[in-house]
XYZ file of C-alpha atoms in Angstrom:
686
model
C 41.698 49.032 -20.631
C 40.435 47.164 -17.546
C 37.739 48.425 -15.189
C 37.373 47.131 -11.623
C 33.682 46.193 -11.623
C 33.567 45.102 -7.951
C 33.031 48.694 -6.828
C 29.687 48.713 -8.636
C 28.215 45.577 -7.034
C 26.067 47.505 -4.544
C 24.755 49.738 -7.312
C 23.763 46.651 -9.302
C 22.012 45.155 -6.258
C 20.030 48.364 -5.695
C 19.096 48.713 -9.362
C 18.119 45.044 -9.620
C 15.874 45.444 -6.566
C 14.156 48.416 -8.217
C 13.752 46.559 -11.515
C 12.235 43.501 -9.803
C 9.804 45.723 -7.901
C 8.846 47.554 -11.105
C 8.400 44.255 -12.932
C 6.072 42.945 -10.206
C 4.074 46.176 -10.248
C 3.594 45.953 -14.019
C 2.646 42.263 -13.896
C -0.003 42.865 -11.241
C -1.526 45.715 -13.252
C -1.382 44.110 -16.726
C -4.662 43.469 -18.545
C -4.337 39.804 -19.544
C -7.070 39.971 -22.177
C -5.589 43.038 -23.877
C -2.089 43.822 -22.565
C -0.551 47.199 -23.341
C 2.451 46.613 -25.662
C 4.463 49.213 -23.762
C 3.841 47.358 -20.480
C 5.083 44.132 -22.072
C 8.138 45.959 -23.403
C 8.826 47.429 -19.962
C 8.600 43.981 -18.316
C 10.944 42.600 -20.983
C 13.397 45.470 -20.485
C 13.500 44.825 -16.746
C 14.400 41.156 -17.293
C 16.922 42.086 -19.994
C 18.610 44.669 -17.779
C 18.896 42.273 -14.849
C 20.339 39.659 -17.185
C 22.908 42.127 -18.546
C 23.963 43.282 -15.090
C 24.137 39.724 -13.689
C 26.231 38.638 -16.668
C 28.614 41.552 -16.156
C 29.227 40.631 -12.532
C 29.455 36.895 -13.209
C 26.216 35.947 -11.406
C 25.523 33.003 -13.706
C 22.639 31.581 -11.669
C 20.626 34.772 -12.190
C 21.699 34.964 -15.829
C 20.361 31.450 -16.527
C 16.919 32.235 -15.083
C 16.619 35.647 -16.736
C 17.702 34.231 -20.098
C 14.777 31.773 -20.164
C 12.431 34.427 -18.749
C 13.572 36.963 -21.339
C 13.048 34.513 -24.209
C 9.467 33.783 -23.135
C 8.697 37.475 -22.612
C 10.133 38.251 -26.036
C 7.764 35.807 -27.705
C 4.784 37.308 -25.913
C 5.668 40.925 -26.685
C 6.207 40.027 -30.368
C 2.758 38.442 -30.525
C 4.031 34.904 -31.124
C 1.948 33.688 -28.197
C -0.908 35.173 -26.175
C -0.420 36.288 -22.589
C -2.315 34.138 -20.085
C -2.883 34.137 -16.329
C -0.537 31.140 -16.166
C 2.216 33.292 -17.682
C 1.660 36.058 -15.129
C 1.802 33.551 -12.250
C 5.019 32.062 -13.660
C 6.604 35.502 -14.075
C 5.740 36.413 -10.483
C 7.274 33.155 -9.238
C 10.380 33.897 -11.331
C 10.557 37.344 -9.729
C 10.525 35.736 -6.272
C 13.297 33.338 -7.268
C 15.433 36.148 -8.713
C 14.933 38.145 -5.496
C 16.027 35.105 -3.502
C 19.137 34.719 -5.681
C 19.880 38.435 -5.418
C 19.651 38.313 -1.617
C 21.865 35.245 -1.672
C 24.634 37.165 -3.427
C 24.133 40.363 -1.433
C 23.379 39.044 2.066
C 24.622 35.463 1.932
C 21.131 34.080 2.631
C 20.383 30.477 1.526
C 18.988 29.885 -1.962
C 16.474 27.090 -2.550
C 17.993 25.391 -5.591
C 14.921 23.171 -6.032
C 12.763 26.291 -6.392
C 15.250 27.663 -8.935
C 15.136 24.417 -10.942
C 11.323 24.334 -10.749
C 10.909 27.850 -12.092
C 13.340 27.186 -14.942
C 11.380 24.082 -15.929
C 8.106 26.013 -15.676
C 9.352 28.827 -17.908
C 10.826 26.377 -20.414
C 7.594 24.395 -20.638
C 5.597 27.576 -21.236
C 8.101 28.735 -23.839
C 7.797 25.476 -25.794
C 4.133 26.214 -26.450
C 5.117 29.078 -28.761
C 5.738 28.977 -32.485
C 9.388 28.902 -33.624
C 11.182 32.208 -33.303
C 12.481 33.864 -36.428
C 16.206 34.551 -36.762
C 17.142 37.645 -34.774
C 17.899 40.843 -36.628
C 19.743 43.941 -35.618
C 17.352 46.848 -35.226
C 18.978 49.450 -37.441
C 16.095 51.846 -36.802
C 17.997 53.089 -33.766
C 20.574 54.815 -35.977
C 20.442 58.614 -36.017
C 19.282 59.785 -39.438
C 20.194 63.293 -40.537
C 17.008 63.559 -42.539
C 14.975 63.364 -39.331
C 17.335 64.516 -36.582
C 18.944 67.992 -36.377
C 22.738 67.776 -36.297
C 25.057 68.610 -33.407
C 28.659 69.710 -33.633
C 30.421 66.614 -32.338
C 34.079 66.731 -31.340
C 35.163 63.090 -31.670
C 34.528 59.983 -33.724
C 35.124 56.380 -32.658
C 35.157 52.991 -34.329
C 33.711 50.398 -31.926
C 34.374 46.707 -32.641
C 32.134 44.287 -30.700
C 33.183 40.622 -31.185
C 30.927 37.592 -30.724
C 27.791 39.594 -29.998
C 24.238 38.460 -30.677
C 21.908 40.439 -32.903
C 19.657 41.211 -29.951
C 22.505 42.548 -27.801
C 23.882 44.527 -30.747
C 20.514 46.233 -31.220
C 20.361 47.053 -27.524
C 23.866 48.538 -27.537
C 23.116 50.592 -30.648
C 20.137 52.086 -28.842
C 22.224 52.866 -25.758
C 25.234 54.251 -27.650
C 22.922 56.382 -29.752
C 22.269 58.417 -26.611
C 25.920 59.529 -26.613
C 25.795 60.980 -30.110
C 25.151 59.769 -33.667
C 25.875 56.279 -35.031
C 26.879 57.034 -38.612
C 27.656 53.573 -39.965
C 27.315 49.906 -38.998
C 29.364 47.019 -40.397
C 29.573 43.275 -39.871
C 32.367 40.819 -40.374
C 34.454 38.091 -38.712
C 31.634 37.314 -36.245
C 31.629 40.886 -34.976
C 29.651 44.091 -35.335
C 31.417 47.406 -35.973
C 29.773 50.735 -35.179
C 31.019 54.209 -36.080
C 29.990 56.795 -33.487
C 30.263 60.587 -33.452
C 30.006 62.041 -29.958
C 31.187 64.621 -27.449
C 31.872 61.900 -24.868
C 35.045 59.884 -24.255
C 36.027 56.239 -24.509
C 35.286 55.582 -20.854
C 31.612 56.441 -21.408
C 31.436 53.983 -24.296
C 33.119 51.260 -22.241
C 30.737 51.875 -19.334
C 27.737 51.146 -21.542
C 29.211 48.209 -23.467
C 30.636 46.491 -20.375
C 27.191 45.360 -19.254
C 26.979 43.021 -22.229
C 30.589 42.577 -23.383
C 33.835 41.922 -21.567
C 35.660 45.296 -21.639
C 38.928 43.467 -22.465
C 37.392 42.138 -25.704
C 36.061 45.527 -26.763
C 38.161 47.432 -29.292
C 37.649 51.199 -29.580
C 39.642 53.276 -32.058
C 39.505 57.044 -32.382
C 38.887 58.175 -35.958
C 39.453 61.411 -37.854
C 36.447 63.280 -39.180
C 35.696 62.828 -42.874
C 33.037 64.738 -44.799
C 30.181 62.707 -46.201
C 31.124 60.010 -43.723
C 27.852 58.157 -43.861
C 28.140 54.671 -45.203
C 26.213 51.458 -45.327
C 26.413 47.855 -44.380
C 27.369 45.733 -47.343
C 24.620 43.585 -48.766
C 26.907 40.562 -48.530
C 27.291 41.122 -44.773
C 23.549 41.502 -44.360
C 22.787 38.269 -46.148
C 25.551 36.427 -44.305
C 24.205 37.343 -40.845
C 20.526 37.562 -41.740
C 20.262 41.145 -40.551
C 18.044 42.430 -43.335
C 18.505 45.354 -45.734
C 19.974 48.574 -44.368
C 19.538 51.895 -46.170
C 22.695 54.102 -46.173
C 22.601 57.260 -44.067
C 22.196 60.624 -45.782
C 23.757 62.615 -42.941
C 26.752 64.809 -43.716
C 28.871 66.180 -40.895
C 31.086 69.283 -41.322
C 34.803 68.506 -40.931
C 36.241 69.486 -37.582
C 39.587 69.209 -35.867
C 39.898 66.002 -33.869
C 40.002 66.496 -30.122
C 42.078 63.841 -28.351
C 41.689 64.948 -24.726
C 40.322 62.038 -22.710
C 37.029 62.744 -21.021
C 36.632 62.233 -17.304
C 35.870 58.584 -16.471
C 32.298 58.030 -15.417
C 29.551 55.439 -15.756
C 26.356 56.215 -17.626
C 22.876 54.786 -17.231
C 20.136 55.082 -19.812
C 16.443 55.054 -18.987
C 15.203 55.251 -22.559
C 11.667 53.958 -22.735
C 12.457 52.228 -26.022
C 15.668 50.462 -25.010
C 16.945 48.206 -22.237
C 18.321 49.799 -19.092
C 21.881 49.498 -17.915
C 22.635 49.153 -14.263
C 25.539 51.330 -13.152
C 24.318 54.812 -12.169
C 27.405 56.354 -10.622
C 26.384 59.434 -12.570
C 22.930 59.385 -14.102
C 22.253 60.989 -17.432
C 18.969 61.723 -19.060
C 17.542 58.671 -20.785
C 15.672 60.688 -23.423
C 17.238 60.941 -26.842
C 19.144 64.164 -27.174
C 17.422 67.139 -28.716
C 19.342 70.152 -30.032
C 20.422 72.205 -27.019
C 21.313 75.856 -26.882
C 24.974 76.696 -26.385
C 25.813 72.974 -26.633
C 25.043 72.426 -22.925
C 24.216 68.831 -21.968
C 21.244 68.472 -19.632
C 22.027 66.221 -16.679
C 19.543 64.242 -14.618
C 18.296 65.934 -11.473
C 18.903 62.911 -9.223
C 21.947 61.119 -7.849
C 22.362 57.998 -5.721
C 23.908 58.677 -2.308
C 24.641 56.173 0.477
C 22.326 56.506 3.477
C 25.333 56.648 5.810
C 26.388 59.915 4.162
C 22.919 61.358 4.647
C 22.918 60.280 8.304
C 26.310 61.922 8.790
C 24.991 65.134 7.237
C 21.934 65.070 9.529
C 24.149 64.544 12.577
C 26.241 67.559 11.577
C 23.090 69.644 11.133
C 22.004 68.492 14.586
C 25.268 69.736 16.029
C 24.781 73.033 14.197
C 21.297 73.393 15.715
C 22.791 72.819 19.175
C 25.568 75.366 18.542
C 23.023 77.908 17.327
C 20.970 77.348 20.499
C 24.098 77.938 22.582
C 24.790 81.242 20.795
C 21.182 82.323 21.218
C 21.244 81.527 24.941
C 24.567 83.315 25.526
C 23.367 86.490 23.792
C 19.877 86.727 25.282
C 21.080 88.876 28.227
C 22.992 91.354 26.057
C 21.815 94.945 25.710
C 19.824 95.027 22.413
C 20.936 98.600 21.711
C 24.647 98.193 22.391
C 24.845 94.815 20.657
C 22.240 95.414 17.951
C 24.417 94.149 15.074
C 25.514 91.018 16.952
C 21.970 90.127 17.962
C 20.780 90.758 14.405
C 23.451 88.369 13.100
C 22.456 85.691 15.621
C 18.782 86.055 14.591
C 19.833 85.741 10.931
C 21.868 82.629 11.792
C 18.833 81.166 13.569
C 16.651 81.594 10.464
C 19.309 80.146 8.160
C 19.916 77.211 10.484
C 16.200 76.419 10.529
C 15.997 76.582 6.720
C 19.137 74.461 6.335
C 17.852 71.906 8.807
C 14.524 71.591 6.957
C 16.316 71.259 3.613
C 18.647 68.538 4.900
C 15.835 66.674 6.649
C 13.961 66.576 3.344
C 16.828 64.507 1.888
C 15.906 61.644 4.225
C 12.297 61.825 3.137
C 11.059 58.988 0.938
C 7.700 58.598 -0.824
C 5.193 56.229 0.757
C 5.161 54.368 -2.555
C 8.283 52.636 -1.187
C 5.907 50.954 1.297
C 2.696 50.832 -0.743
C 4.359 49.032 -3.672
C 4.913 45.963 -1.464
C 1.222 45.265 -0.963
C -0.428 44.595 -4.367
C 1.337 41.236 -4.658
C 0.559 40.306 -1.049
C -3.120 41.260 -1.459
C -3.382 39.248 -4.671
C -1.792 36.118 -3.196
C -3.680 36.248 0.116
C -7.056 36.935 -1.512
C -6.510 33.994 -3.867
C -5.544 31.766 -0.946
C -8.668 32.709 1.031
C -10.972 32.488 -1.992
C -11.890 36.172 -1.853
C -12.009 38.873 -4.487
C -10.287 42.104 -3.495
C -9.694 45.353 -5.359
C -6.646 47.121 -3.900
C -6.194 50.877 -4.404
C -3.718 53.392 -2.997
C -3.845 57.150 -2.554
C -1.091 59.587 -1.666
C 1.794 57.301 -2.635
C 3.929 60.396 -3.252
C 3.487 61.601 0.350
C 6.909 61.648 1.996
C 8.044 60.262 5.352
C 11.418 59.950 7.049
C 13.329 56.874 5.852
C 13.806 55.592 9.398
C 10.053 55.636 9.998
C 9.240 54.176 6.587
C 11.315 51.091 7.353
C 9.610 50.662 10.744
C 6.049 51.183 9.465
C 6.206 48.294 6.962
C 5.499 45.510 9.480
C 2.538 47.236 11.217
C 0.933 48.070 7.869
C 1.497 44.526 6.633
C -0.428 43.122 9.580
C -3.253 45.646 9.194
C -3.635 44.857 5.478
C -3.648 41.102 6.157
C -6.245 41.619 8.907
C -8.494 43.597 6.570
C -8.439 40.810 3.991
C -8.829 37.970 6.500
C -11.253 39.445 9.062
C -12.754 42.427 7.263
C -13.670 41.585 3.671
C -16.278 38.850 3.378
C -16.447 35.878 1.008
C -17.984 36.685 -2.416
C -21.201 34.768 -1.670
C -21.650 36.551 1.664
C -21.132 39.939 0.047
C -23.673 39.175 -2.692
C -26.156 38.082 -0.053
C -25.692 41.418 1.738
C -26.361 43.343 -1.466
C -22.714 44.231 -2.054
C -20.407 43.674 -4.991
C -18.648 40.301 -4.741
C -15.327 42.131 -5.006
C -14.257 43.817 -1.799
C -12.402 47.115 -1.789
C -9.255 47.671 0.270
C -7.571 51.079 0.203
C -4.295 52.369 1.606
C -3.819 56.129 1.777
C -1.451 58.705 3.243
C -1.655 62.480 3.664
C 0.225 65.223 5.472
C -1.575 66.972 8.338
C 0.507 69.650 9.993
C 3.728 68.099 11.249
C 2.335 64.571 10.993
C 1.575 62.005 8.327
C -1.773 60.222 8.537
C -1.978 56.712 7.066
C -5.312 54.922 6.661
C -6.094 51.266 5.988
C -9.754 51.050 4.978
C -12.005 48.224 3.797
C -15.691 47.921 2.901
C -16.096 44.583 4.686
C -18.318 43.458 7.526
C -16.890 45.830 10.143
C -16.089 45.068 13.785
C -18.627 43.139 15.904
C -19.087 44.874 19.244
C -20.705 41.922 21.073
C -18.176 39.409 19.810
C -15.293 41.642 20.960
C -16.861 42.159 24.401
C -17.478 38.406 24.829
C -13.874 37.644 23.930
C -12.648 40.368 26.301
C -14.646 38.784 29.167
C -13.129 35.384 28.372
C -9.670 36.943 28.515
C -10.391 38.544 31.890
C -10.241 42.136 30.652
C -11.976 44.890 32.636
C -14.982 45.952 30.546
C -18.544 47.229 30.848
C -21.526 47.304 28.525
C -21.577 51.090 28.759
C -18.201 51.428 27.037
C -18.186 53.607 23.931
C -17.571 52.000 20.555
C -14.146 53.625 20.354
C -13.162 52.056 23.720
C -14.446 48.665 22.566
C -12.478 48.848 19.321
C -9.290 49.550 21.303
C -9.706 46.167 23.009
C -8.468 44.387 19.882
C -5.016 45.793 20.658
C -4.840 43.840 23.920
C -2.126 41.125 24.001
C -3.436 37.696 23.013
C -6.737 39.065 21.710
C -8.276 37.377 18.656
C -11.872 36.767 17.595
C -10.885 34.157 14.995
C -12.720 30.879 15.634
C -9.959 28.720 14.174
C -6.196 29.121 14.076
C -4.753 29.344 10.553
C -1.403 30.350 9.109
C -2.968 33.776 8.487
C -4.491 34.610 11.877
C -6.046 33.327 15.060
C -3.111 33.199 17.448
C -3.841 36.536 19.109
C -0.528 38.118 18.161
C -0.061 41.040 15.874
C -2.411 43.864 16.768
C -0.773 44.435 20.149
C 2.601 44.543 18.392
C 1.172 46.996 15.844
C 0.049 49.316 18.636
C 3.331 49.011 20.523
C 5.490 49.675 17.444
C 3.488 52.704 16.356
C 3.486 54.142 19.884
C 7.269 53.662 20.005
C 7.519 55.864 16.911
C 5.582 58.622 18.644
C 2.402 57.782 16.757
C -1.200 57.004 17.645
C -3.737 54.509 16.265
C -7.459 55.127 15.902
C -10.250 52.830 14.680
C -13.579 53.707 13.049
C -15.993 50.931 12.164
C -19.616 50.373 11.244
C -21.110 46.890 11.184
C -21.749 45.804 7.618
C -19.998 48.823 6.100
C -16.321 48.310 6.876
C -13.441 49.430 9.066
C -10.879 52.210 8.847
C -7.696 52.147 10.934
C -5.853 55.474 11.100
C -2.194 55.861 12.045
C -0.761 59.298 12.809
C 3.034 59.619 12.859
C 5.505 62.503 13.172
C 7.290 63.196 9.880
C 10.706 62.557 11.450
C 12.209 61.404 14.725
C 15.587 63.093 14.230
C 14.529 66.609 15.301
C 11.363 67.540 17.168
C 9.629 70.565 18.642
C 9.566 70.270 22.401
C 8.496 72.084 25.563
C 11.201 72.460 28.210
C 9.879 71.746 31.696
C 11.681 71.994 35.042
C 11.444 69.614 37.988
C 13.697 70.617 40.852
C 17.023 71.451 39.204
C 16.447 69.119 36.237
C 15.286 70.080 32.748
C 13.164 67.633 30.725
C 11.812 67.899 27.167
C 8.132 67.178 26.544
C 7.318 66.463 22.832
C 4.990 69.248 21.754
C 2.793 66.916 19.727
C 1.344 65.388 22.891
C 0.708 68.687 24.713
C -2.874 69.955 24.849
C -2.507 72.853 27.286
C -0.854 73.932 30.536
C -2.428 75.607 33.591
C -2.099 76.248 37.313
C -4.935 74.417 39.101
C -6.841 75.751 42.084
C -6.600 73.869 45.367
C -10.250 72.785 45.243
C -9.737 71.244 41.789
C -7.241 68.660 43.081
C -8.899 65.607 44.647
C -7.621 62.405 46.266
C -9.333 59.225 45.094
C -9.062 56.263 47.436
C -6.747 53.675 45.896
C -6.456 55.639 42.628
C -4.122 58.502 43.554
C -4.929 62.135 42.829
C -6.964 63.669 40.031
C -7.342 67.218 38.820
C -10.546 68.771 37.517
C -10.193 70.514 34.167
C -13.434 71.907 32.733
C -15.699 69.305 34.383
C -13.347 66.469 33.402
C -11.274 64.645 36.029
C -7.799 63.687 34.806
C -5.230 61.502 36.597
C -2.426 63.604 38.092
C 1.115 62.357 37.428
C 3.683 63.948 39.794
C 6.900 63.610 37.770
C 9.100 64.334 40.780
C 7.884 61.080 42.355
C 8.252 59.157 39.109
C 11.898 60.190 38.656
C 12.702 60.464 42.397
C 13.705 64.143 42.276
C 13.604 66.739 45.050
C 10.958 69.189 43.719
C 10.510 72.888 44.215
C 6.771 72.399 44.859
C 4.828 69.428 46.186
C 1.383 71.036 45.943
C -0.056 71.106 42.392
C -1.655 74.495 43.058
C 1.828 75.990 43.545
C 3.286 74.508 40.368
C 2.070 73.845 36.810
C 0.158 70.937 35.302
C 0.631 70.108 31.616
C -2.306 68.300 29.992
C -1.141 65.622 27.547
C -3.151 63.262 25.352
C -2.203 59.826 23.968
C -4.604 57.483 22.143
C -7.568 59.610 23.181
C -6.669 59.381 26.885
C -5.599 62.483 28.816
C -3.479 62.973 31.915
C -2.027 65.932 33.848
C 1.749 66.016 34.393
C 2.702 67.963 37.520
C 5.915 70.025 37.033
C 7.573 72.926 38.833
C 7.876 75.317 35.916
C 7.733 75.804 32.148
C 11.072 76.931 30.699
C 10.051 77.460 27.081
C 9.523 75.949 23.657
C 12.442 74.930 21.447
C 13.539 72.610 18.696
C 15.723 69.759 19.912
C 17.970 67.191 18.242
C 17.086 63.667 19.377
C 19.988 61.495 20.528
C 19.558 57.765 21.149
C 20.054 57.101 24.856
C 19.572 53.336 24.661
C 22.604 52.737 22.421
C 24.819 54.980 24.571
C 23.553 53.969 28.037
C 20.543 51.703 28.523
C 16.772 51.762 28.171
C 15.149 54.000 30.791
C 11.425 53.668 31.484
C 9.565 56.865 30.663
C 12.461 58.257 28.582
C 12.557 58.089 24.776
C 15.859 59.880 24.144
C 18.085 62.775 25.088
C 19.227 66.099 23.693
C 21.918 68.707 24.314
C 20.729 72.094 25.529
C 22.082 75.491 24.632
C 24.207 75.618 27.799
C 25.833 72.283 26.916
C 23.816 70.306 29.474
C 21.931 67.109 28.676
C 18.132 66.953 28.928
C 16.070 63.766 28.774
C 13.089 63.552 26.413
C 9.959 62.148 28.043
C 8.169 59.111 26.597
C 4.635 60.349 27.231
C 2.904 57.134 26.159
C 5.055 55.049 28.514
C 4.400 57.487 31.383
C 0.657 57.196 30.955
C 0.780 53.392 30.662
C 2.838 52.994 33.836
C 0.583 55.274 35.904
C -2.705 53.600 35.015
């Protein structure tokens, strides 16, 4: 039987990415002086799984690197050589090379063959320092033993012949196949290993597991009849011939049953057993824990599946259309007599509640834990701190906090720059820290937490903090408008100005004055805000507040002339109708409005968008107070229509970028309303 493996390439790429990330995480956390054996086993399993998957798909360049890496890891985990910092550095370099090779196969990016050759030589030289490795043996301890394991009523039995297989791979396959049922006997002969398996699964499940190590065309699977007292043993002659060691016969006895020949539905199985290597084809994931007796013979399936992001996006688009349709129904029924049409209105209200619940449930599918972002930084912190000669302890909090996938991908670059800045500018050199009475190891933390409808991310360090005078001096040199009476918070915001840098020398890490302005611009484009708190000598904390998703937002409908606009509710502070005496003209600055002893710039939206308004006097209309980055302004509109949830549509991809507009939505009457970009409005009116 032949299986088309090409359809599983993307699954392998995704799984390999996850395994490389997990391997790096374990390497960065390992205690070199006293490594946890389970951590070493997990690192080995990651390399072994990548090797098996790469071999299956014919990616020989990755197989060659992982084979050498796996051999060295195997010696370390078996205690044949001690783990050193040099080993950890080499394993991290090997991870980078494997990632480069993986991207080469997946994206067609260039692969530095010199780097590949260098890492192979490095791993080989480290491996030669070990004592000779003993002949491999098959680990027969993975066999199910009736004396220890309660029996299940299996329906089928198979004889599995695996030709030209190494002892190590045979042990791995025995562990994996044992998850499908009970291996009752193992035999050797003619350079092959033969396993006898009782199971409730079909041949396709067996092939799916074995195909990661063996060519499916070479695998021979024969269905057997049940025989009482079927347990057998490997002959002593076979053991001595292959050096596998003595194998005690099984005591298990299975009750005879009628053979069932119906083929099971074809599917691929992945095991995540902590004591065995992983396979890499999770079309349908099954539990990786060895099977316990289950009531009513029901197999427990894993609670997760892998779904393409395009399918999730399609589902979200359909939910968006449903939200629009529901708004249309609600608008068309709002003028109906509530007594005459009581049942209809009740049904529409019920539909509204269900639509809201469905929308929240579907939106949660796009949510991803912040660990997806946080896991990228330990390696970067380690390498950068080493390069700068600093000692940094990196900790994370709230890695399980979830954020929309679209925002997670866009927040990586801003966070990367903030973390690099904290290490370069914030945390001092060890000698400087000791002189200031601090520990020589600086502390850098990355945290995330939900607050209302937002997620708040903080990058905090215990370094030297921001220097007010140095920032002001640099701002004067750059020609920025400043004064000595500025508050600390206003001074800190100066570092986000384009071209601003207090670094005395330009390095490959910093000093060119680019980065922080991009950070601010990118976060503002996502509807977020950035805040800075700092104390000289005690450290700096940069806080980013983002909406949980950009796909659907709560908005306030405002009217200007005959046009309806949507104002994101997150920026709205309050709305009011000002008195005539509260509106003042400032020479050369436009008009301001007084709100509780505070004068705010007045932004007449009808002038901004060139619309014929209903009112030209602010005292006749409404002003909406909005706040962005701690700065407030008053938007002058004709009327407030109401509050509603809107589905955000990208206007730039369908038309072009419009200043002051962040997107569009479809209203309940089928009309299109533009969503205001509040941050851009305030920037353009200053």
